[in-house]
């Protein structure tokens, strides 16, 4: 036992210990057909976790809904399921089969159905209600990401069916399609969680919520601006365009409503729900299909040597690849990513495509581009050949194709499409409102029909949250970057007030983009802690009250005491259920304004209601107990992809769950002391860390990682 303690950080009994479900390795899903996971109602981190768990169990994941045999979803209502499938590009109609119960059970277990005489099949079918076919899992709470062509394919094996016991009446007469026409079944996501608990795949038929087959989409798609609906200036607040058009058709069935929705789809979506810009293939093939054009875009091909290569002196003698490329290191937390990349111009173009994917609800595309961008940003040489890109972990032929196009033409057609897209301009306008994410931006535009900030104020002000109202009110001010000098001054003021409400033992550190070296930041993120853990309990309340008293805070938009309410313990590990997000520390999100200005006394003397002319800033104050302050600093100092890969690395390398409140073992739910807080004398040092940075370095060491300076974590 002593030797074990010397080789790994100490594991402590957590306050919320639980026993995890059987290890995913005990569940074998390799015999199931390709599975598609719908993003509806999933937090991003939970969706990623589910997909990784499925892969751990040997499942074949696909991001192409057209090839999926099983779709996992949280959605229960058939109409909503059909809508979600259509939003992902799959138009369907419900199908009721008349298969025998023996075939249903065999197919659900992954076995081929037996041939039976027609008379026997008809006799059994009379006792079978609705039975479900190939399963698709869709999440009920959000529309899924745009399907990304993917992945490996396996021969169809088991197909899930649902059997309803009962009255012996045959299901409604919908003819079963011929064997060559595939059926699709939507399966409740609880099938996977229950199968993990059982340690074996449960029959799918008991979890199927919707069985369907694909139908052709409507032949035409008028653009949004061609729709004869109520104009922006005359419609009622909160009135949906779609609702206005079909209000007189209360008896319309799901297909009629789907056709109506398609007629009013935004012009920048083709009839399959795909965007008209960018690539949709994960690797290989020509993915540059122009939506609705009927022919592929004329992009440069990857491995055809061009005259441009000769003219620019491209050489087959490429630079020696860095060690992380040779070793195929896929996690951004294992390599250095500086802020100034020699390939910054090309990366900036990819970031535009990534943002477009975010705004159009393509979570898969966002992750794919994020991974590629992080790899390109870590590459230390200026790229001169697509073969260099092909060698980088996380990059594939589609990125190399984009590079060739850019190198040969000086532009990328997909980026030009993004820049010229009117829908994306509006979506980005809304997305840049503080408190409005990509999903809400789409709701504002596509559901409510708003086109600008004036529409929001005129037609929907009362429907906004308080945070969103503040975001609209100070829209331009919040977009104005904060210089480093001003960030530092705000940090000094917060620290002074933290000491004032406690004592000189308070430590603070400005994190976020400032710590990574940005010359101007969108907001200020600051962590406050104290070596005496009792001093950080509920301190955020006192800091905010003190700052408000001096006039530095004009609005407190969020005051969270999640960590204090659980006695500042590490977030409990849960294998299933909703997540708490990456961060669950005590925090205050506030609007900041310098209360003093040069002519303040004169202005107030002439007009007691004179307004403060100073600009408003966004400031986040985060509180961490000293026991896990290293995790907090690490969690708030890296780029988005760096943080995502840090969590993935912790899971796959150690079976740990990492977040900014600490680390827990996924096997037993116990807290893992990676910072040596409890005096563990091993390879991470003796006793408690003296500074926040020292605690952060212990986190890297305890996780088996080389420490990276914040300036080396600029993955975007």
XYZ file of C-alpha atoms in Angstrom:
716
model
C 0.000 0.000 0.000
C 2.826 2.407 0.790
C 4.355 1.842 -2.631
C 1.017 2.545 -4.259
C 0.781 5.839 -2.422
C 4.198 6.826 -3.623
C 3.215 6.323 -7.262
C -0.104 8.128 -7.411
C -1.963 10.951 -5.650
C -3.775 10.042 -2.493
C -7.415 9.027 -2.763
C -9.692 10.343 -0.037
C -13.161 9.379 1.039
C -15.554 11.926 -0.444
C -18.497 13.401 1.386
C -20.865 12.221 -1.318
C -19.452 8.792 -2.058
C -21.445 6.577 -4.387
C -20.914 3.316 -6.156
C -20.586 3.677 -9.886
C -22.504 1.497 -12.282
C -20.614 -1.467 -13.682
C -17.609 -0.431 -15.702
C -18.418 0.280 -19.349
C -15.899 -2.392 -20.314
C -18.319 -5.041 -19.016
C -20.937 -3.930 -21.540
C -20.310 -5.008 -25.138
C -22.254 -3.068 -27.786
C -20.012 -4.029 -30.691
C -22.726 -6.146 -32.300
C -25.234 -3.321 -32.523
C -25.708 -1.394 -35.777
C -24.457 2.222 -36.098
C -25.833 4.519 -33.385
C -26.670 8.213 -33.722
C -27.020 10.296 -30.546
C -29.340 13.296 -30.666
C -28.123 16.400 -28.865
C -31.600 17.538 -27.867
C -31.879 18.340 -24.144
C -28.223 17.483 -23.498
C -25.678 19.751 -21.904
C -22.615 19.774 -24.129
C -20.416 18.091 -21.523
C -23.038 15.388 -20.891
C -23.376 14.710 -24.620
C -19.609 14.300 -24.963
C -19.548 11.998 -21.953
C -22.344 9.803 -23.326
C -20.639 9.474 -26.698
C -17.348 8.541 -25.072
C -19.071 5.977 -22.852
C -20.719 4.411 -25.895
C -17.367 4.161 -27.644
C -15.855 2.599 -24.510
C -18.539 -0.062 -24.741
C -17.586 -0.877 -28.320
C -20.549 0.860 -29.969
C -20.251 2.143 -33.531
C -21.135 5.842 -33.467
C -22.152 7.687 -36.590
C -22.736 11.376 -37.169
C -24.619 10.673 -40.390
C -28.277 10.192 -39.531
C -28.864 8.575 -42.904
C -26.733 5.544 -42.030
C -27.847 5.167 -38.415
C -29.782 2.105 -37.354
C -30.212 3.209 -33.757
C -30.900 6.749 -32.553
C -30.672 7.503 -28.822
C -32.883 10.337 -27.604
C -34.515 11.870 -24.565
C -37.598 12.824 -26.562
C -40.785 10.926 -25.743
C -43.522 12.469 -27.889
C -43.728 11.136 -31.425
C -44.504 14.505 -32.978
C -41.450 16.035 -31.354
C -39.306 13.093 -32.400
C -40.433 13.479 -36.013
C -39.693 17.183 -35.831
C -36.198 16.566 -34.447
C -35.439 14.010 -37.140
C -36.583 16.453 -39.801
C -34.445 19.204 -38.274
C -31.489 16.863 -38.730
C -32.352 16.263 -42.374
C -34.377 13.036 -42.100
C -38.010 13.300 -43.195
C -40.035 10.375 -41.867
C -43.465 8.845 -41.473
C -44.493 6.493 -38.719
C -44.579 2.804 -39.577
C -46.325 -0.041 -37.807
C -45.066 -3.502 -38.651
C -46.731 -6.871 -38.310
C -43.701 -8.990 -37.507
C -43.943 -12.022 -35.276
C -43.003 -11.637 -31.653
C -40.288 -14.284 -32.097
C -38.634 -12.228 -34.833
C -38.991 -9.098 -32.748
C -37.208 -10.601 -29.777
C -34.505 -12.212 -31.902
C -33.772 -8.996 -33.743
C -33.705 -7.000 -30.512
C -31.070 -9.410 -29.267
C -29.041 -9.009 -32.443
C -30.065 -12.322 -34.037
C -31.487 -12.825 -37.548
C -35.200 -13.415 -37.738
C -36.511 -16.859 -38.613
C -38.609 -17.582 -41.677
C -42.140 -18.637 -40.861
C -45.152 -19.645 -42.795
C -47.473 -16.789 -43.630
C -50.351 -18.242 -41.695
C -48.288 -18.584 -38.531
C -46.893 -15.058 -38.911
C -50.367 -13.624 -39.286
C -51.577 -15.492 -36.231
C -48.759 -14.194 -34.071
C -49.033 -10.699 -35.504
C -52.535 -10.414 -34.192
C -51.113 -10.377 -30.670
C -48.490 -7.802 -31.392
C -49.165 -4.119 -31.129
C -46.727 -1.631 -32.488
C -43.277 -3.095 -32.990
C -40.255 -1.027 -33.557
C -37.410 -1.467 -35.976
C -33.966 -0.070 -36.240
C -33.256 2.186 -33.303
C -32.238 5.816 -33.360
C -31.567 7.596 -30.042
C -32.559 11.274 -29.972
C -32.352 13.716 -27.083
C -35.718 15.327 -26.203
C -34.510 18.712 -25.082
C -32.609 20.185 -27.967
C -32.411 19.918 -31.689
C -29.547 17.736 -32.739
C -26.394 18.823 -34.440
C -26.223 18.784 -38.199
C -25.305 15.305 -39.346
C -21.641 14.931 -40.120
C -20.682 12.188 -42.593
C -18.776 9.706 -40.533
C -17.193 6.805 -39.400
C -16.919 3.197 -39.805
C -19.797 1.053 -40.920
C -20.805 -2.370 -39.710
C -23.233 -4.863 -41.207
C -26.715 -4.604 -39.779
C -27.187 -7.039 -36.912
C -29.892 -6.685 -34.277
C -32.865 -4.362 -34.883
C -34.979 -3.358 -31.909
C -38.736 -3.901 -31.866
C -41.379 -2.845 -29.356
C -44.068 -5.318 -28.335
C -47.223 -4.152 -26.631
C -49.022 -6.986 -24.888
C -52.743 -6.796 -24.641
C -55.986 -7.001 -26.507
C -54.937 -9.150 -29.447
C -55.953 -6.502 -31.974
C -53.632 -6.039 -34.908
C -51.919 -2.654 -35.219
C -53.278 -0.021 -37.646
C -52.814 -1.002 -41.244
C -49.637 0.662 -42.391
C -47.941 -1.593 -44.887
C -44.516 -2.802 -43.836
C -41.920 -1.617 -46.337
C -39.994 -4.216 -48.296
C -36.792 -5.540 -46.711
C -34.673 -3.324 -48.942
C -36.250 -0.174 -47.486
C -34.667 0.408 -44.053
C -36.743 1.264 -41.032
C -35.550 3.541 -38.257
C -36.407 3.306 -34.577
C -35.906 5.958 -31.946
C -34.872 4.560 -28.563
C -35.044 6.250 -25.196
C -31.592 7.061 -23.838
C -32.391 5.223 -20.611
C -31.777 1.992 -22.528
C -28.046 2.672 -22.310
C -28.020 3.610 -18.624
C -30.112 0.562 -17.729
C -27.889 -1.684 -19.851
C -24.825 -0.373 -18.022
C -26.419 -1.163 -14.701
C -27.263 -4.672 -15.884
C -23.821 -5.157 -17.421
C -25.367 -6.539 -20.611
C -27.299 -5.017 -23.534
C -31.000 -5.022 -22.718
C -33.529 -5.740 -25.487
C -34.158 -2.546 -27.418
C -37.831 -3.180 -28.073
C -38.887 -2.141 -24.564
C -37.320 1.305 -25.032
C -38.392 2.184 -28.587
C -40.478 5.361 -28.719
C -40.921 5.895 -32.453
C -40.609 3.688 -35.545
C -40.488 5.267 -38.950
C -39.188 5.127 -42.470
C -37.638 7.848 -44.567
C -39.783 9.798 -47.024
C -38.895 12.374 -49.620
C -38.741 15.984 -48.459
C -40.946 18.666 -50.026
C -39.833 19.548 -53.556
C -39.441 23.279 -53.004
C -38.091 25.571 -50.303
C -39.032 29.249 -50.535
C -36.684 31.486 -48.625
C -37.585 33.099 -45.341
C -37.954 36.518 -46.882
C -40.346 35.156 -49.553
C -42.734 33.862 -46.934
C -46.079 35.699 -46.956
C -46.269 36.048 -43.202
C -46.882 38.935 -40.858
C -44.210 41.611 -41.139
C -41.838 42.485 -38.323
C -43.617 45.755 -37.588
C -47.143 44.330 -37.450
C -46.825 40.966 -35.778
C -47.594 40.478 -32.122
C -44.804 39.892 -29.623
C -43.747 36.243 -29.224
C -45.817 35.272 -32.275
C -44.162 32.480 -34.224
C -44.160 32.708 -37.997
C -44.907 29.016 -38.282
C -47.766 29.276 -35.818
C -49.253 32.163 -37.802
C -49.186 30.177 -41.015
C -50.677 26.908 -39.738
C -52.999 28.284 -37.056
C -55.955 27.583 -39.306
C -55.015 23.912 -39.627
C -55.503 22.452 -36.151
C -56.170 19.001 -37.569
C -53.071 18.791 -39.697
C -51.085 15.648 -39.116
C -47.364 15.534 -38.532
C -46.451 15.317 -42.227
C -48.603 18.307 -43.148
C -47.089 20.335 -40.336
C -43.617 19.242 -41.387
C -44.322 20.389 -44.937
C -45.558 23.731 -43.647
C -42.429 24.162 -41.547
C -40.245 23.351 -44.538
C -41.897 26.050 -46.613
C -40.845 28.626 -44.054
C -37.354 27.333 -43.407
C -34.604 29.964 -43.558
C -33.084 30.346 -46.991
C -29.592 29.390 -45.908
C -30.667 25.824 -45.106
C -31.224 23.366 -47.890
C -34.210 21.046 -47.827
C -32.230 18.446 -45.886
C -31.443 20.898 -43.090
C -27.788 21.290 -44.083
C -25.985 24.578 -44.309
C -24.905 25.817 -47.696
C -21.313 26.357 -46.587
C -18.472 24.227 -45.338
C -17.562 20.585 -45.475
C -19.682 17.833 -43.985
C -17.337 14.854 -44.252
C -15.136 13.720 -41.398
C -12.496 12.324 -43.709
C -11.956 11.412 -47.309
C -14.196 11.990 -50.266
C -15.499 15.181 -51.745
C -17.568 16.799 -49.009
C -17.893 20.165 -50.706
C -21.442 19.747 -51.952
C -23.291 22.988 -52.574
C -26.609 22.736 -50.785
C -29.476 22.815 -53.208
C -27.217 23.384 -56.207
C -27.266 19.829 -57.471
C -23.539 19.823 -58.175
C -20.345 19.889 -56.155
C -18.467 23.094 -55.540
C -15.282 23.483 -57.511
C -12.740 23.312 -54.719
C -9.100 22.462 -55.250
C -8.267 18.797 -54.874
C -5.919 17.735 -52.144
C -3.021 15.805 -53.564
C -2.857 17.275 -57.059
C 0.356 19.222 -57.325
C -0.377 22.666 -58.751
C 1.668 25.274 -60.539
C 1.182 27.442 -57.458
C 3.287 25.003 -55.474
C 6.123 25.300 -57.990
C 5.876 29.077 -58.237
C 5.963 29.510 -54.458
C 8.860 27.135 -54.078
C 6.984 24.391 -52.250
C 9.366 21.571 -51.541
C 8.845 17.934 -50.817
C 11.430 18.321 -48.077
C 9.111 19.084 -45.190
C 10.428 20.129 -41.768
C 10.921 17.438 -39.185
C 7.693 16.922 -37.338
C 7.528 17.763 -33.596
C 7.570 14.837 -31.198
C 3.877 15.226 -30.402
C 3.080 14.780 -34.098
C 5.321 11.731 -34.426
C 3.746 10.191 -31.339
C 0.202 11.040 -32.419
C -0.562 12.972 -29.237
C -4.243 13.851 -29.527
C -4.870 15.790 -26.309
C -4.155 19.534 -26.403
C -3.158 19.452 -22.717
C -0.125 17.339 -23.662
C 1.490 19.862 -25.986
C 2.451 23.538 -26.139
C 0.070 25.873 -27.976
C 1.424 29.452 -28.070
C -0.719 32.484 -28.752
C 0.964 33.565 -31.989
C 0.839 30.793 -34.580
C 2.710 31.109 -37.901
C -0.519 29.817 -39.479
C -2.772 32.374 -37.821
C -4.333 33.650 -41.081
C -5.505 30.189 -42.106
C -6.669 29.400 -38.568
C -8.750 32.594 -38.471
C -10.643 31.395 -41.552
C -11.332 28.034 -39.930
C -12.609 29.829 -36.842
C -15.207 31.559 -39.005
C -16.477 28.198 -40.228
C -16.474 26.874 -36.660
C -18.566 29.824 -35.483
C -21.016 29.208 -38.314
C -21.318 25.587 -37.182
C -21.998 26.775 -33.641
C -24.689 29.208 -34.753
C -26.411 26.537 -36.844
C -26.471 23.957 -34.043
C -23.805 21.679 -35.490
C -22.146 20.532 -32.278
C -20.244 17.786 -34.083
C -18.816 20.277 -36.548
C -17.820 22.617 -33.739
C -15.854 19.896 -31.995
C -14.243 18.692 -35.227
C -13.072 22.177 -36.191
C -11.993 22.944 -32.616
C -9.763 19.859 -32.616
C -8.252 20.724 -35.990
C -7.669 24.366 -35.043
C -5.961 23.386 -31.778
C -3.633 21.021 -33.640
C -2.779 23.632 -36.274
C -2.172 26.256 -33.576
C 0.345 23.956 -31.855
C 2.276 23.293 -35.075
C 5.451 25.440 -34.867
C 6.121 25.887 -38.608
C 4.404 27.797 -41.372
C 2.501 25.206 -43.384
C 3.472 24.993 -47.055
C 2.031 21.605 -48.002
C -1.275 19.830 -47.365
C 0.770 16.772 -46.414
C 1.831 18.581 -43.259
C -1.805 19.020 -42.299
C -2.586 15.381 -42.985
C 0.151 14.402 -40.520
C -1.323 16.425 -37.639
C -3.522 14.636 -35.079
C -7.116 15.819 -35.420
C -6.680 17.084 -38.994
C -7.871 15.238 -42.068
C -8.422 15.615 -45.774
C -11.181 18.202 -45.477
C -8.852 20.609 -43.633
C -6.080 19.894 -46.139
C -8.520 20.618 -48.985
C -9.410 23.954 -47.429
C -5.720 24.807 -47.106
C -5.042 23.970 -50.773
C -7.986 26.108 -51.826
C -6.745 29.003 -49.723
C -3.132 28.617 -50.920
C -4.201 28.518 -54.578
C -6.907 31.183 -54.575
C -6.266 33.332 -51.511
C -9.735 32.610 -50.206
C -12.064 29.818 -49.088
C -15.488 29.620 -50.693
C -17.025 28.264 -47.494
C -15.824 31.348 -45.617
C -17.179 33.635 -48.330
C -20.540 31.895 -47.922
C -20.388 32.547 -44.184
C -19.537 36.220 -44.630
C -22.314 36.737 -47.169
C -25.018 34.827 -45.314
C -27.706 37.199 -44.038
C -29.074 34.658 -41.567
C -25.677 34.190 -39.958
C -25.229 37.935 -39.600
C -28.409 38.143 -37.552
C -27.583 35.014 -35.546
C -24.157 36.384 -34.676
C -25.676 39.723 -33.654
C -27.933 37.941 -31.168
C -25.245 35.479 -30.063
C -22.991 38.367 -29.033
C -25.592 39.549 -26.507
C -24.399 38.695 -23.021
C -26.695 35.967 -21.701
C -27.741 34.732 -25.158
C -26.268 31.499 -26.480
C -26.500 29.957 -29.928
C -29.766 28.140 -29.163
C -31.481 31.292 -27.911
C -30.140 33.268 -30.884
C -31.820 30.797 -33.243
C -35.031 31.062 -31.250
C -34.997 34.857 -31.510
C -34.487 34.726 -35.264
C -36.281 31.654 -36.583
C -39.099 31.294 -34.035
C -39.856 34.891 -33.128
C -38.803 36.497 -36.390
C -36.641 39.232 -34.867
C -33.998 40.808 -37.074
C -32.145 43.279 -34.874
C -31.868 44.675 -31.358
C -34.743 47.065 -31.977
C -37.047 44.102 -32.640
C -36.010 42.575 -29.328
C -36.735 45.790 -27.442
C -40.024 46.457 -29.222
C -41.556 43.004 -29.322
C -39.891 40.883 -26.664
C -38.334 42.987 -23.924
C -40.617 41.604 -21.223
C -39.810 38.023 -22.243
C -36.049 38.419 -21.758
C -34.256 37.347 -18.616
C -32.675 40.074 -16.523
C -29.229 39.030 -17.744
C -30.342 39.295 -21.371
C -31.889 42.709 -20.786
C -28.578 43.951 -19.372
C -26.792 42.343 -22.317
C -28.957 44.265 -24.785
C -28.698 47.518 -22.819
C -24.885 47.480 -22.788
C -24.406 45.563 -26.028
C -21.791 47.818 -27.615
C -19.961 48.490 -24.358
C -19.569 44.776 -23.594
C -18.101 44.199 -27.064
C -15.420 46.830 -26.469
C -12.198 44.973 -25.471
C -10.700 45.662 -22.034
C -6.991 46.650 -22.160
C -4.583 44.727 -19.914
C -3.896 47.776 -17.761
C -7.595 48.165 -16.989
C -7.916 44.429 -16.257
C -5.070 44.705 -13.763
C -6.647 47.722 -12.076
C -9.967 45.910 -11.674
C -8.070 42.950 -10.178
C -6.326 45.181 -7.643
C -9.645 46.673 -6.527
C -11.285 43.258 -6.062
C -8.282 42.008 -4.086
C -8.376 45.076 -1.842
C -12.022 44.472 -0.987
C -11.443 40.738 -0.421
C -8.725 41.592 2.119
C -11.020 44.188 3.649
C -13.802 41.668 4.355
C -11.346 38.962 5.534
C -7.617 39.480 6.179
C -4.190 39.675 4.548
C -4.174 35.918 3.977
C -6.382 36.355 0.914
C -4.765 35.416 -2.395
C -6.139 36.290 -5.814
C -5.209 35.658 -9.427
C -6.545 37.045 -12.704
C -7.161 34.107 -15.038
C -8.866 33.643 -18.410
C -7.539 35.285 -21.560
C -5.509 37.813 -19.569
C -3.383 35.068 -18.034
C -2.849 33.505 -21.462
C -1.357 36.807 -22.613
C -4.161 38.543 -24.505
C -3.587 42.251 -24.971
C -7.311 42.927 -24.636
C -9.996 40.790 -23.001
C -13.727 40.435 -23.369
C -14.212 40.271 -19.606
C -12.279 39.933 -16.357
C -12.087 36.554 -14.597
C -10.549 36.551 -11.124
C -10.124 33.725 -8.589
C -10.042 34.548 -4.881
C -8.923 32.071 -2.204
C -7.483 31.816 1.304
C -5.212 29.217 2.889
C -7.698 29.002 5.791
C -10.639 27.221 4.193
C -13.067 28.719 6.677
C -12.307 32.182 5.285
C -13.649 31.381 1.800
C -17.021 30.097 2.986
C -19.640 32.619 1.731
C -16.941 35.241 1.117
C -18.416 36.090 -2.277
C -21.416 37.732 -0.580
C -19.173 40.002 1.462
C -16.950 40.970 -1.483
C -19.920 41.928 -3.654
C -21.534 43.930 -0.837
C -18.299 45.826 -0.213
C -17.821 46.624 -3.923
C -21.439 47.748 -4.255
C -21.033 50.037 -1.271
C -18.184 51.864 -3.034
C -20.119 51.971 -6.294
C -17.975 49.656 -8.423
C -20.812 47.227 -9.211
C -23.925 48.491 -10.979
C -25.659 45.125 -11.475
C -25.212 41.702 -9.896
C -26.450 39.249 -12.491
C -25.556 35.993 -10.784
C -24.577 35.246 -7.204
C -23.954 31.506 -6.821
C -23.228 29.765 -3.525
C -23.211 26.210 -4.902
C -19.852 25.374 -3.361
C -20.587 26.897 0.054
C -23.918 25.092 0.152
C -22.115 21.742 -0.112
C -19.526 22.816 2.479
C -16.951 23.588 -0.253
C -16.565 19.917 -1.128
C -15.584 18.598 -4.554
C -18.551 18.185 -6.868
C -20.010 14.701 -6.289
C -19.411 12.245 -9.079
C -22.487 10.993 -10.869
C -22.426 8.382 -13.594
C -25.899 9.260 -14.874
C -28.313 12.135 -14.797
C -27.943 15.830 -15.448
C -24.596 17.477 -14.987
C -23.586 20.623 -13.191
C -21.356 21.826 -15.989
C -17.602 22.175 -15.773
C -17.649 24.791 -13.015
C -19.688 24.718 -9.802
C -17.701 27.066 -7.561
C -19.096 30.071 -5.710
C -19.088 33.020 -8.072
C -20.532 36.443 -8.814
C -21.116 37.676 -12.371
C -21.373 41.439 -12.193
C -21.467 44.593 -14.297
C -18.542 46.834 -13.392
C -18.201 50.600 -13.747
C -15.632 52.993 -12.364
C -17.661 55.283 -10.072
C -15.353 58.279 -10.559
C -14.842 60.562 -13.560
C -12.943 63.868 -13.912
C -15.963 66.201 -13.906
C -18.052 64.222 -11.445
C -18.391 66.930 -8.776
C -19.288 69.664 -11.255
C -21.728 67.449 -13.136
C -23.556 66.392 -9.978
C -23.654 69.977 -8.727
C -25.413 71.115 -11.882
C -27.584 68.015 -12.175
C -27.872 65.524 -9.300
C -29.108 62.916 -11.815
C -26.086 63.196 -14.068
C -25.102 59.824 -15.510
C -21.720 58.248 -15.057
C -20.063 58.330 -18.531
C -17.605 55.509 -17.788
C -17.909 52.305 -19.783
C -19.508 49.190 -18.296
C -17.442 45.998 -18.085
C -18.187 42.336 -17.430
C -16.441 40.869 -14.382
C -16.551 37.347 -12.919
C -15.396 36.795 -9.324
C -14.740 33.112 -8.581
C -14.131 31.699 -5.091
C -12.170 28.510 -4.483
C -11.275 26.734 -1.226
C -7.504 26.279 -0.894
C -7.817 22.507 -0.873
C -8.602 22.493 -4.627
C -7.462 25.954 -5.706
C -4.995 24.402 -8.165
C -7.886 22.753 -10.014
C -9.761 26.062 -10.075
C -6.782 27.963 -11.505
C -6.164 25.218 -14.067
C -9.826 25.128 -14.997
C -10.055 28.866 -15.609
C -6.733 29.469 -17.377
C -6.802 27.367 -20.556
C -8.458 27.766 -23.916
C -11.716 25.919 -24.539
C -10.160 22.962 -26.355
C -7.347 22.727 -23.802
C -9.940 22.408 -21.020
C -12.035 19.907 -22.944
C -9.007 17.711 -23.632
C -7.854 17.988 -20.026
C -11.144 16.432 -18.907
C -10.911 13.754 -21.603
C -7.321 12.971 -20.640
C -8.257 12.639 -16.954
C -11.015 10.229 -17.860
C -9.121 7.989 -20.267
C -5.691 8.052 -18.611
C -6.790 7.742 -14.965
C -10.542 7.094 -14.891
C -10.908 10.400 -13.033
C -13.493 13.136 -13.286
C -11.847 16.567 -13.332
C -13.546 19.916 -12.871
C -12.645 23.217 -11.273
C -13.811 22.023 -7.834
C -11.450 19.033 -7.734
C -10.937 15.458 -8.926
C -12.905 12.309 -8.170
C -12.264 8.678 -9.027
C -14.855 7.337 -11.445
C -14.640 3.861 -9.973
C -15.621 4.615 -6.376
C -16.548 8.302 -6.350
C -13.788 9.182 -3.866
C -11.894 12.485 -3.930
C -8.391 12.285 -5.418
C -5.914 14.602 -3.679
C -3.755 15.746 -6.593
C -2.588 18.876 -4.760
C -1.143 17.329 -1.593
C -3.440 19.393 0.605
C -3.702 16.739 3.318
C 0.041 16.516 3.851
C 0.613 13.543 1.574
C 4.383 13.267 1.204
C 5.033 11.911 -2.277
C 6.087 12.958 -5.724
C 3.900 16.066 -5.686
C 5.597 17.549 -2.644
C 4.931 17.755 1.068
C 2.113 19.661 2.682
C -0.042 22.385 1.252
C 0.995 24.578 -1.635
C 2.023 28.103 -0.653
C 0.698 29.881 -3.751
C -2.026 29.366 -6.341
C 0.513 28.763 -9.096
C 2.299 26.136 -7.012
C -1.028 24.383 -6.458
C -1.713 24.505 -10.192
C 1.664 22.906 -10.969
C 0.807 20.097 -8.553
C -2.371 19.417 -10.513
C -0.371 18.904 -13.705
C 2.167 16.716 -11.914
C -0.501 14.704 -10.137
C -2.197 14.008 -13.473
C 1.061 12.945 -15.105
C 1.292 15.983 -17.382
C 4.137 18.359 -18.178
C 3.303 21.781 -16.758
C 2.337 24.237 -19.467
C 2.534 27.944 -18.868
C -0.794 29.712 -19.463
C 0.709 31.276 -22.599
C 1.057 27.710 -23.950
C -2.656 26.893 -23.603
C -3.998 29.137 -26.412
C -6.079 26.534 -28.215
C -9.103 28.766 -28.705
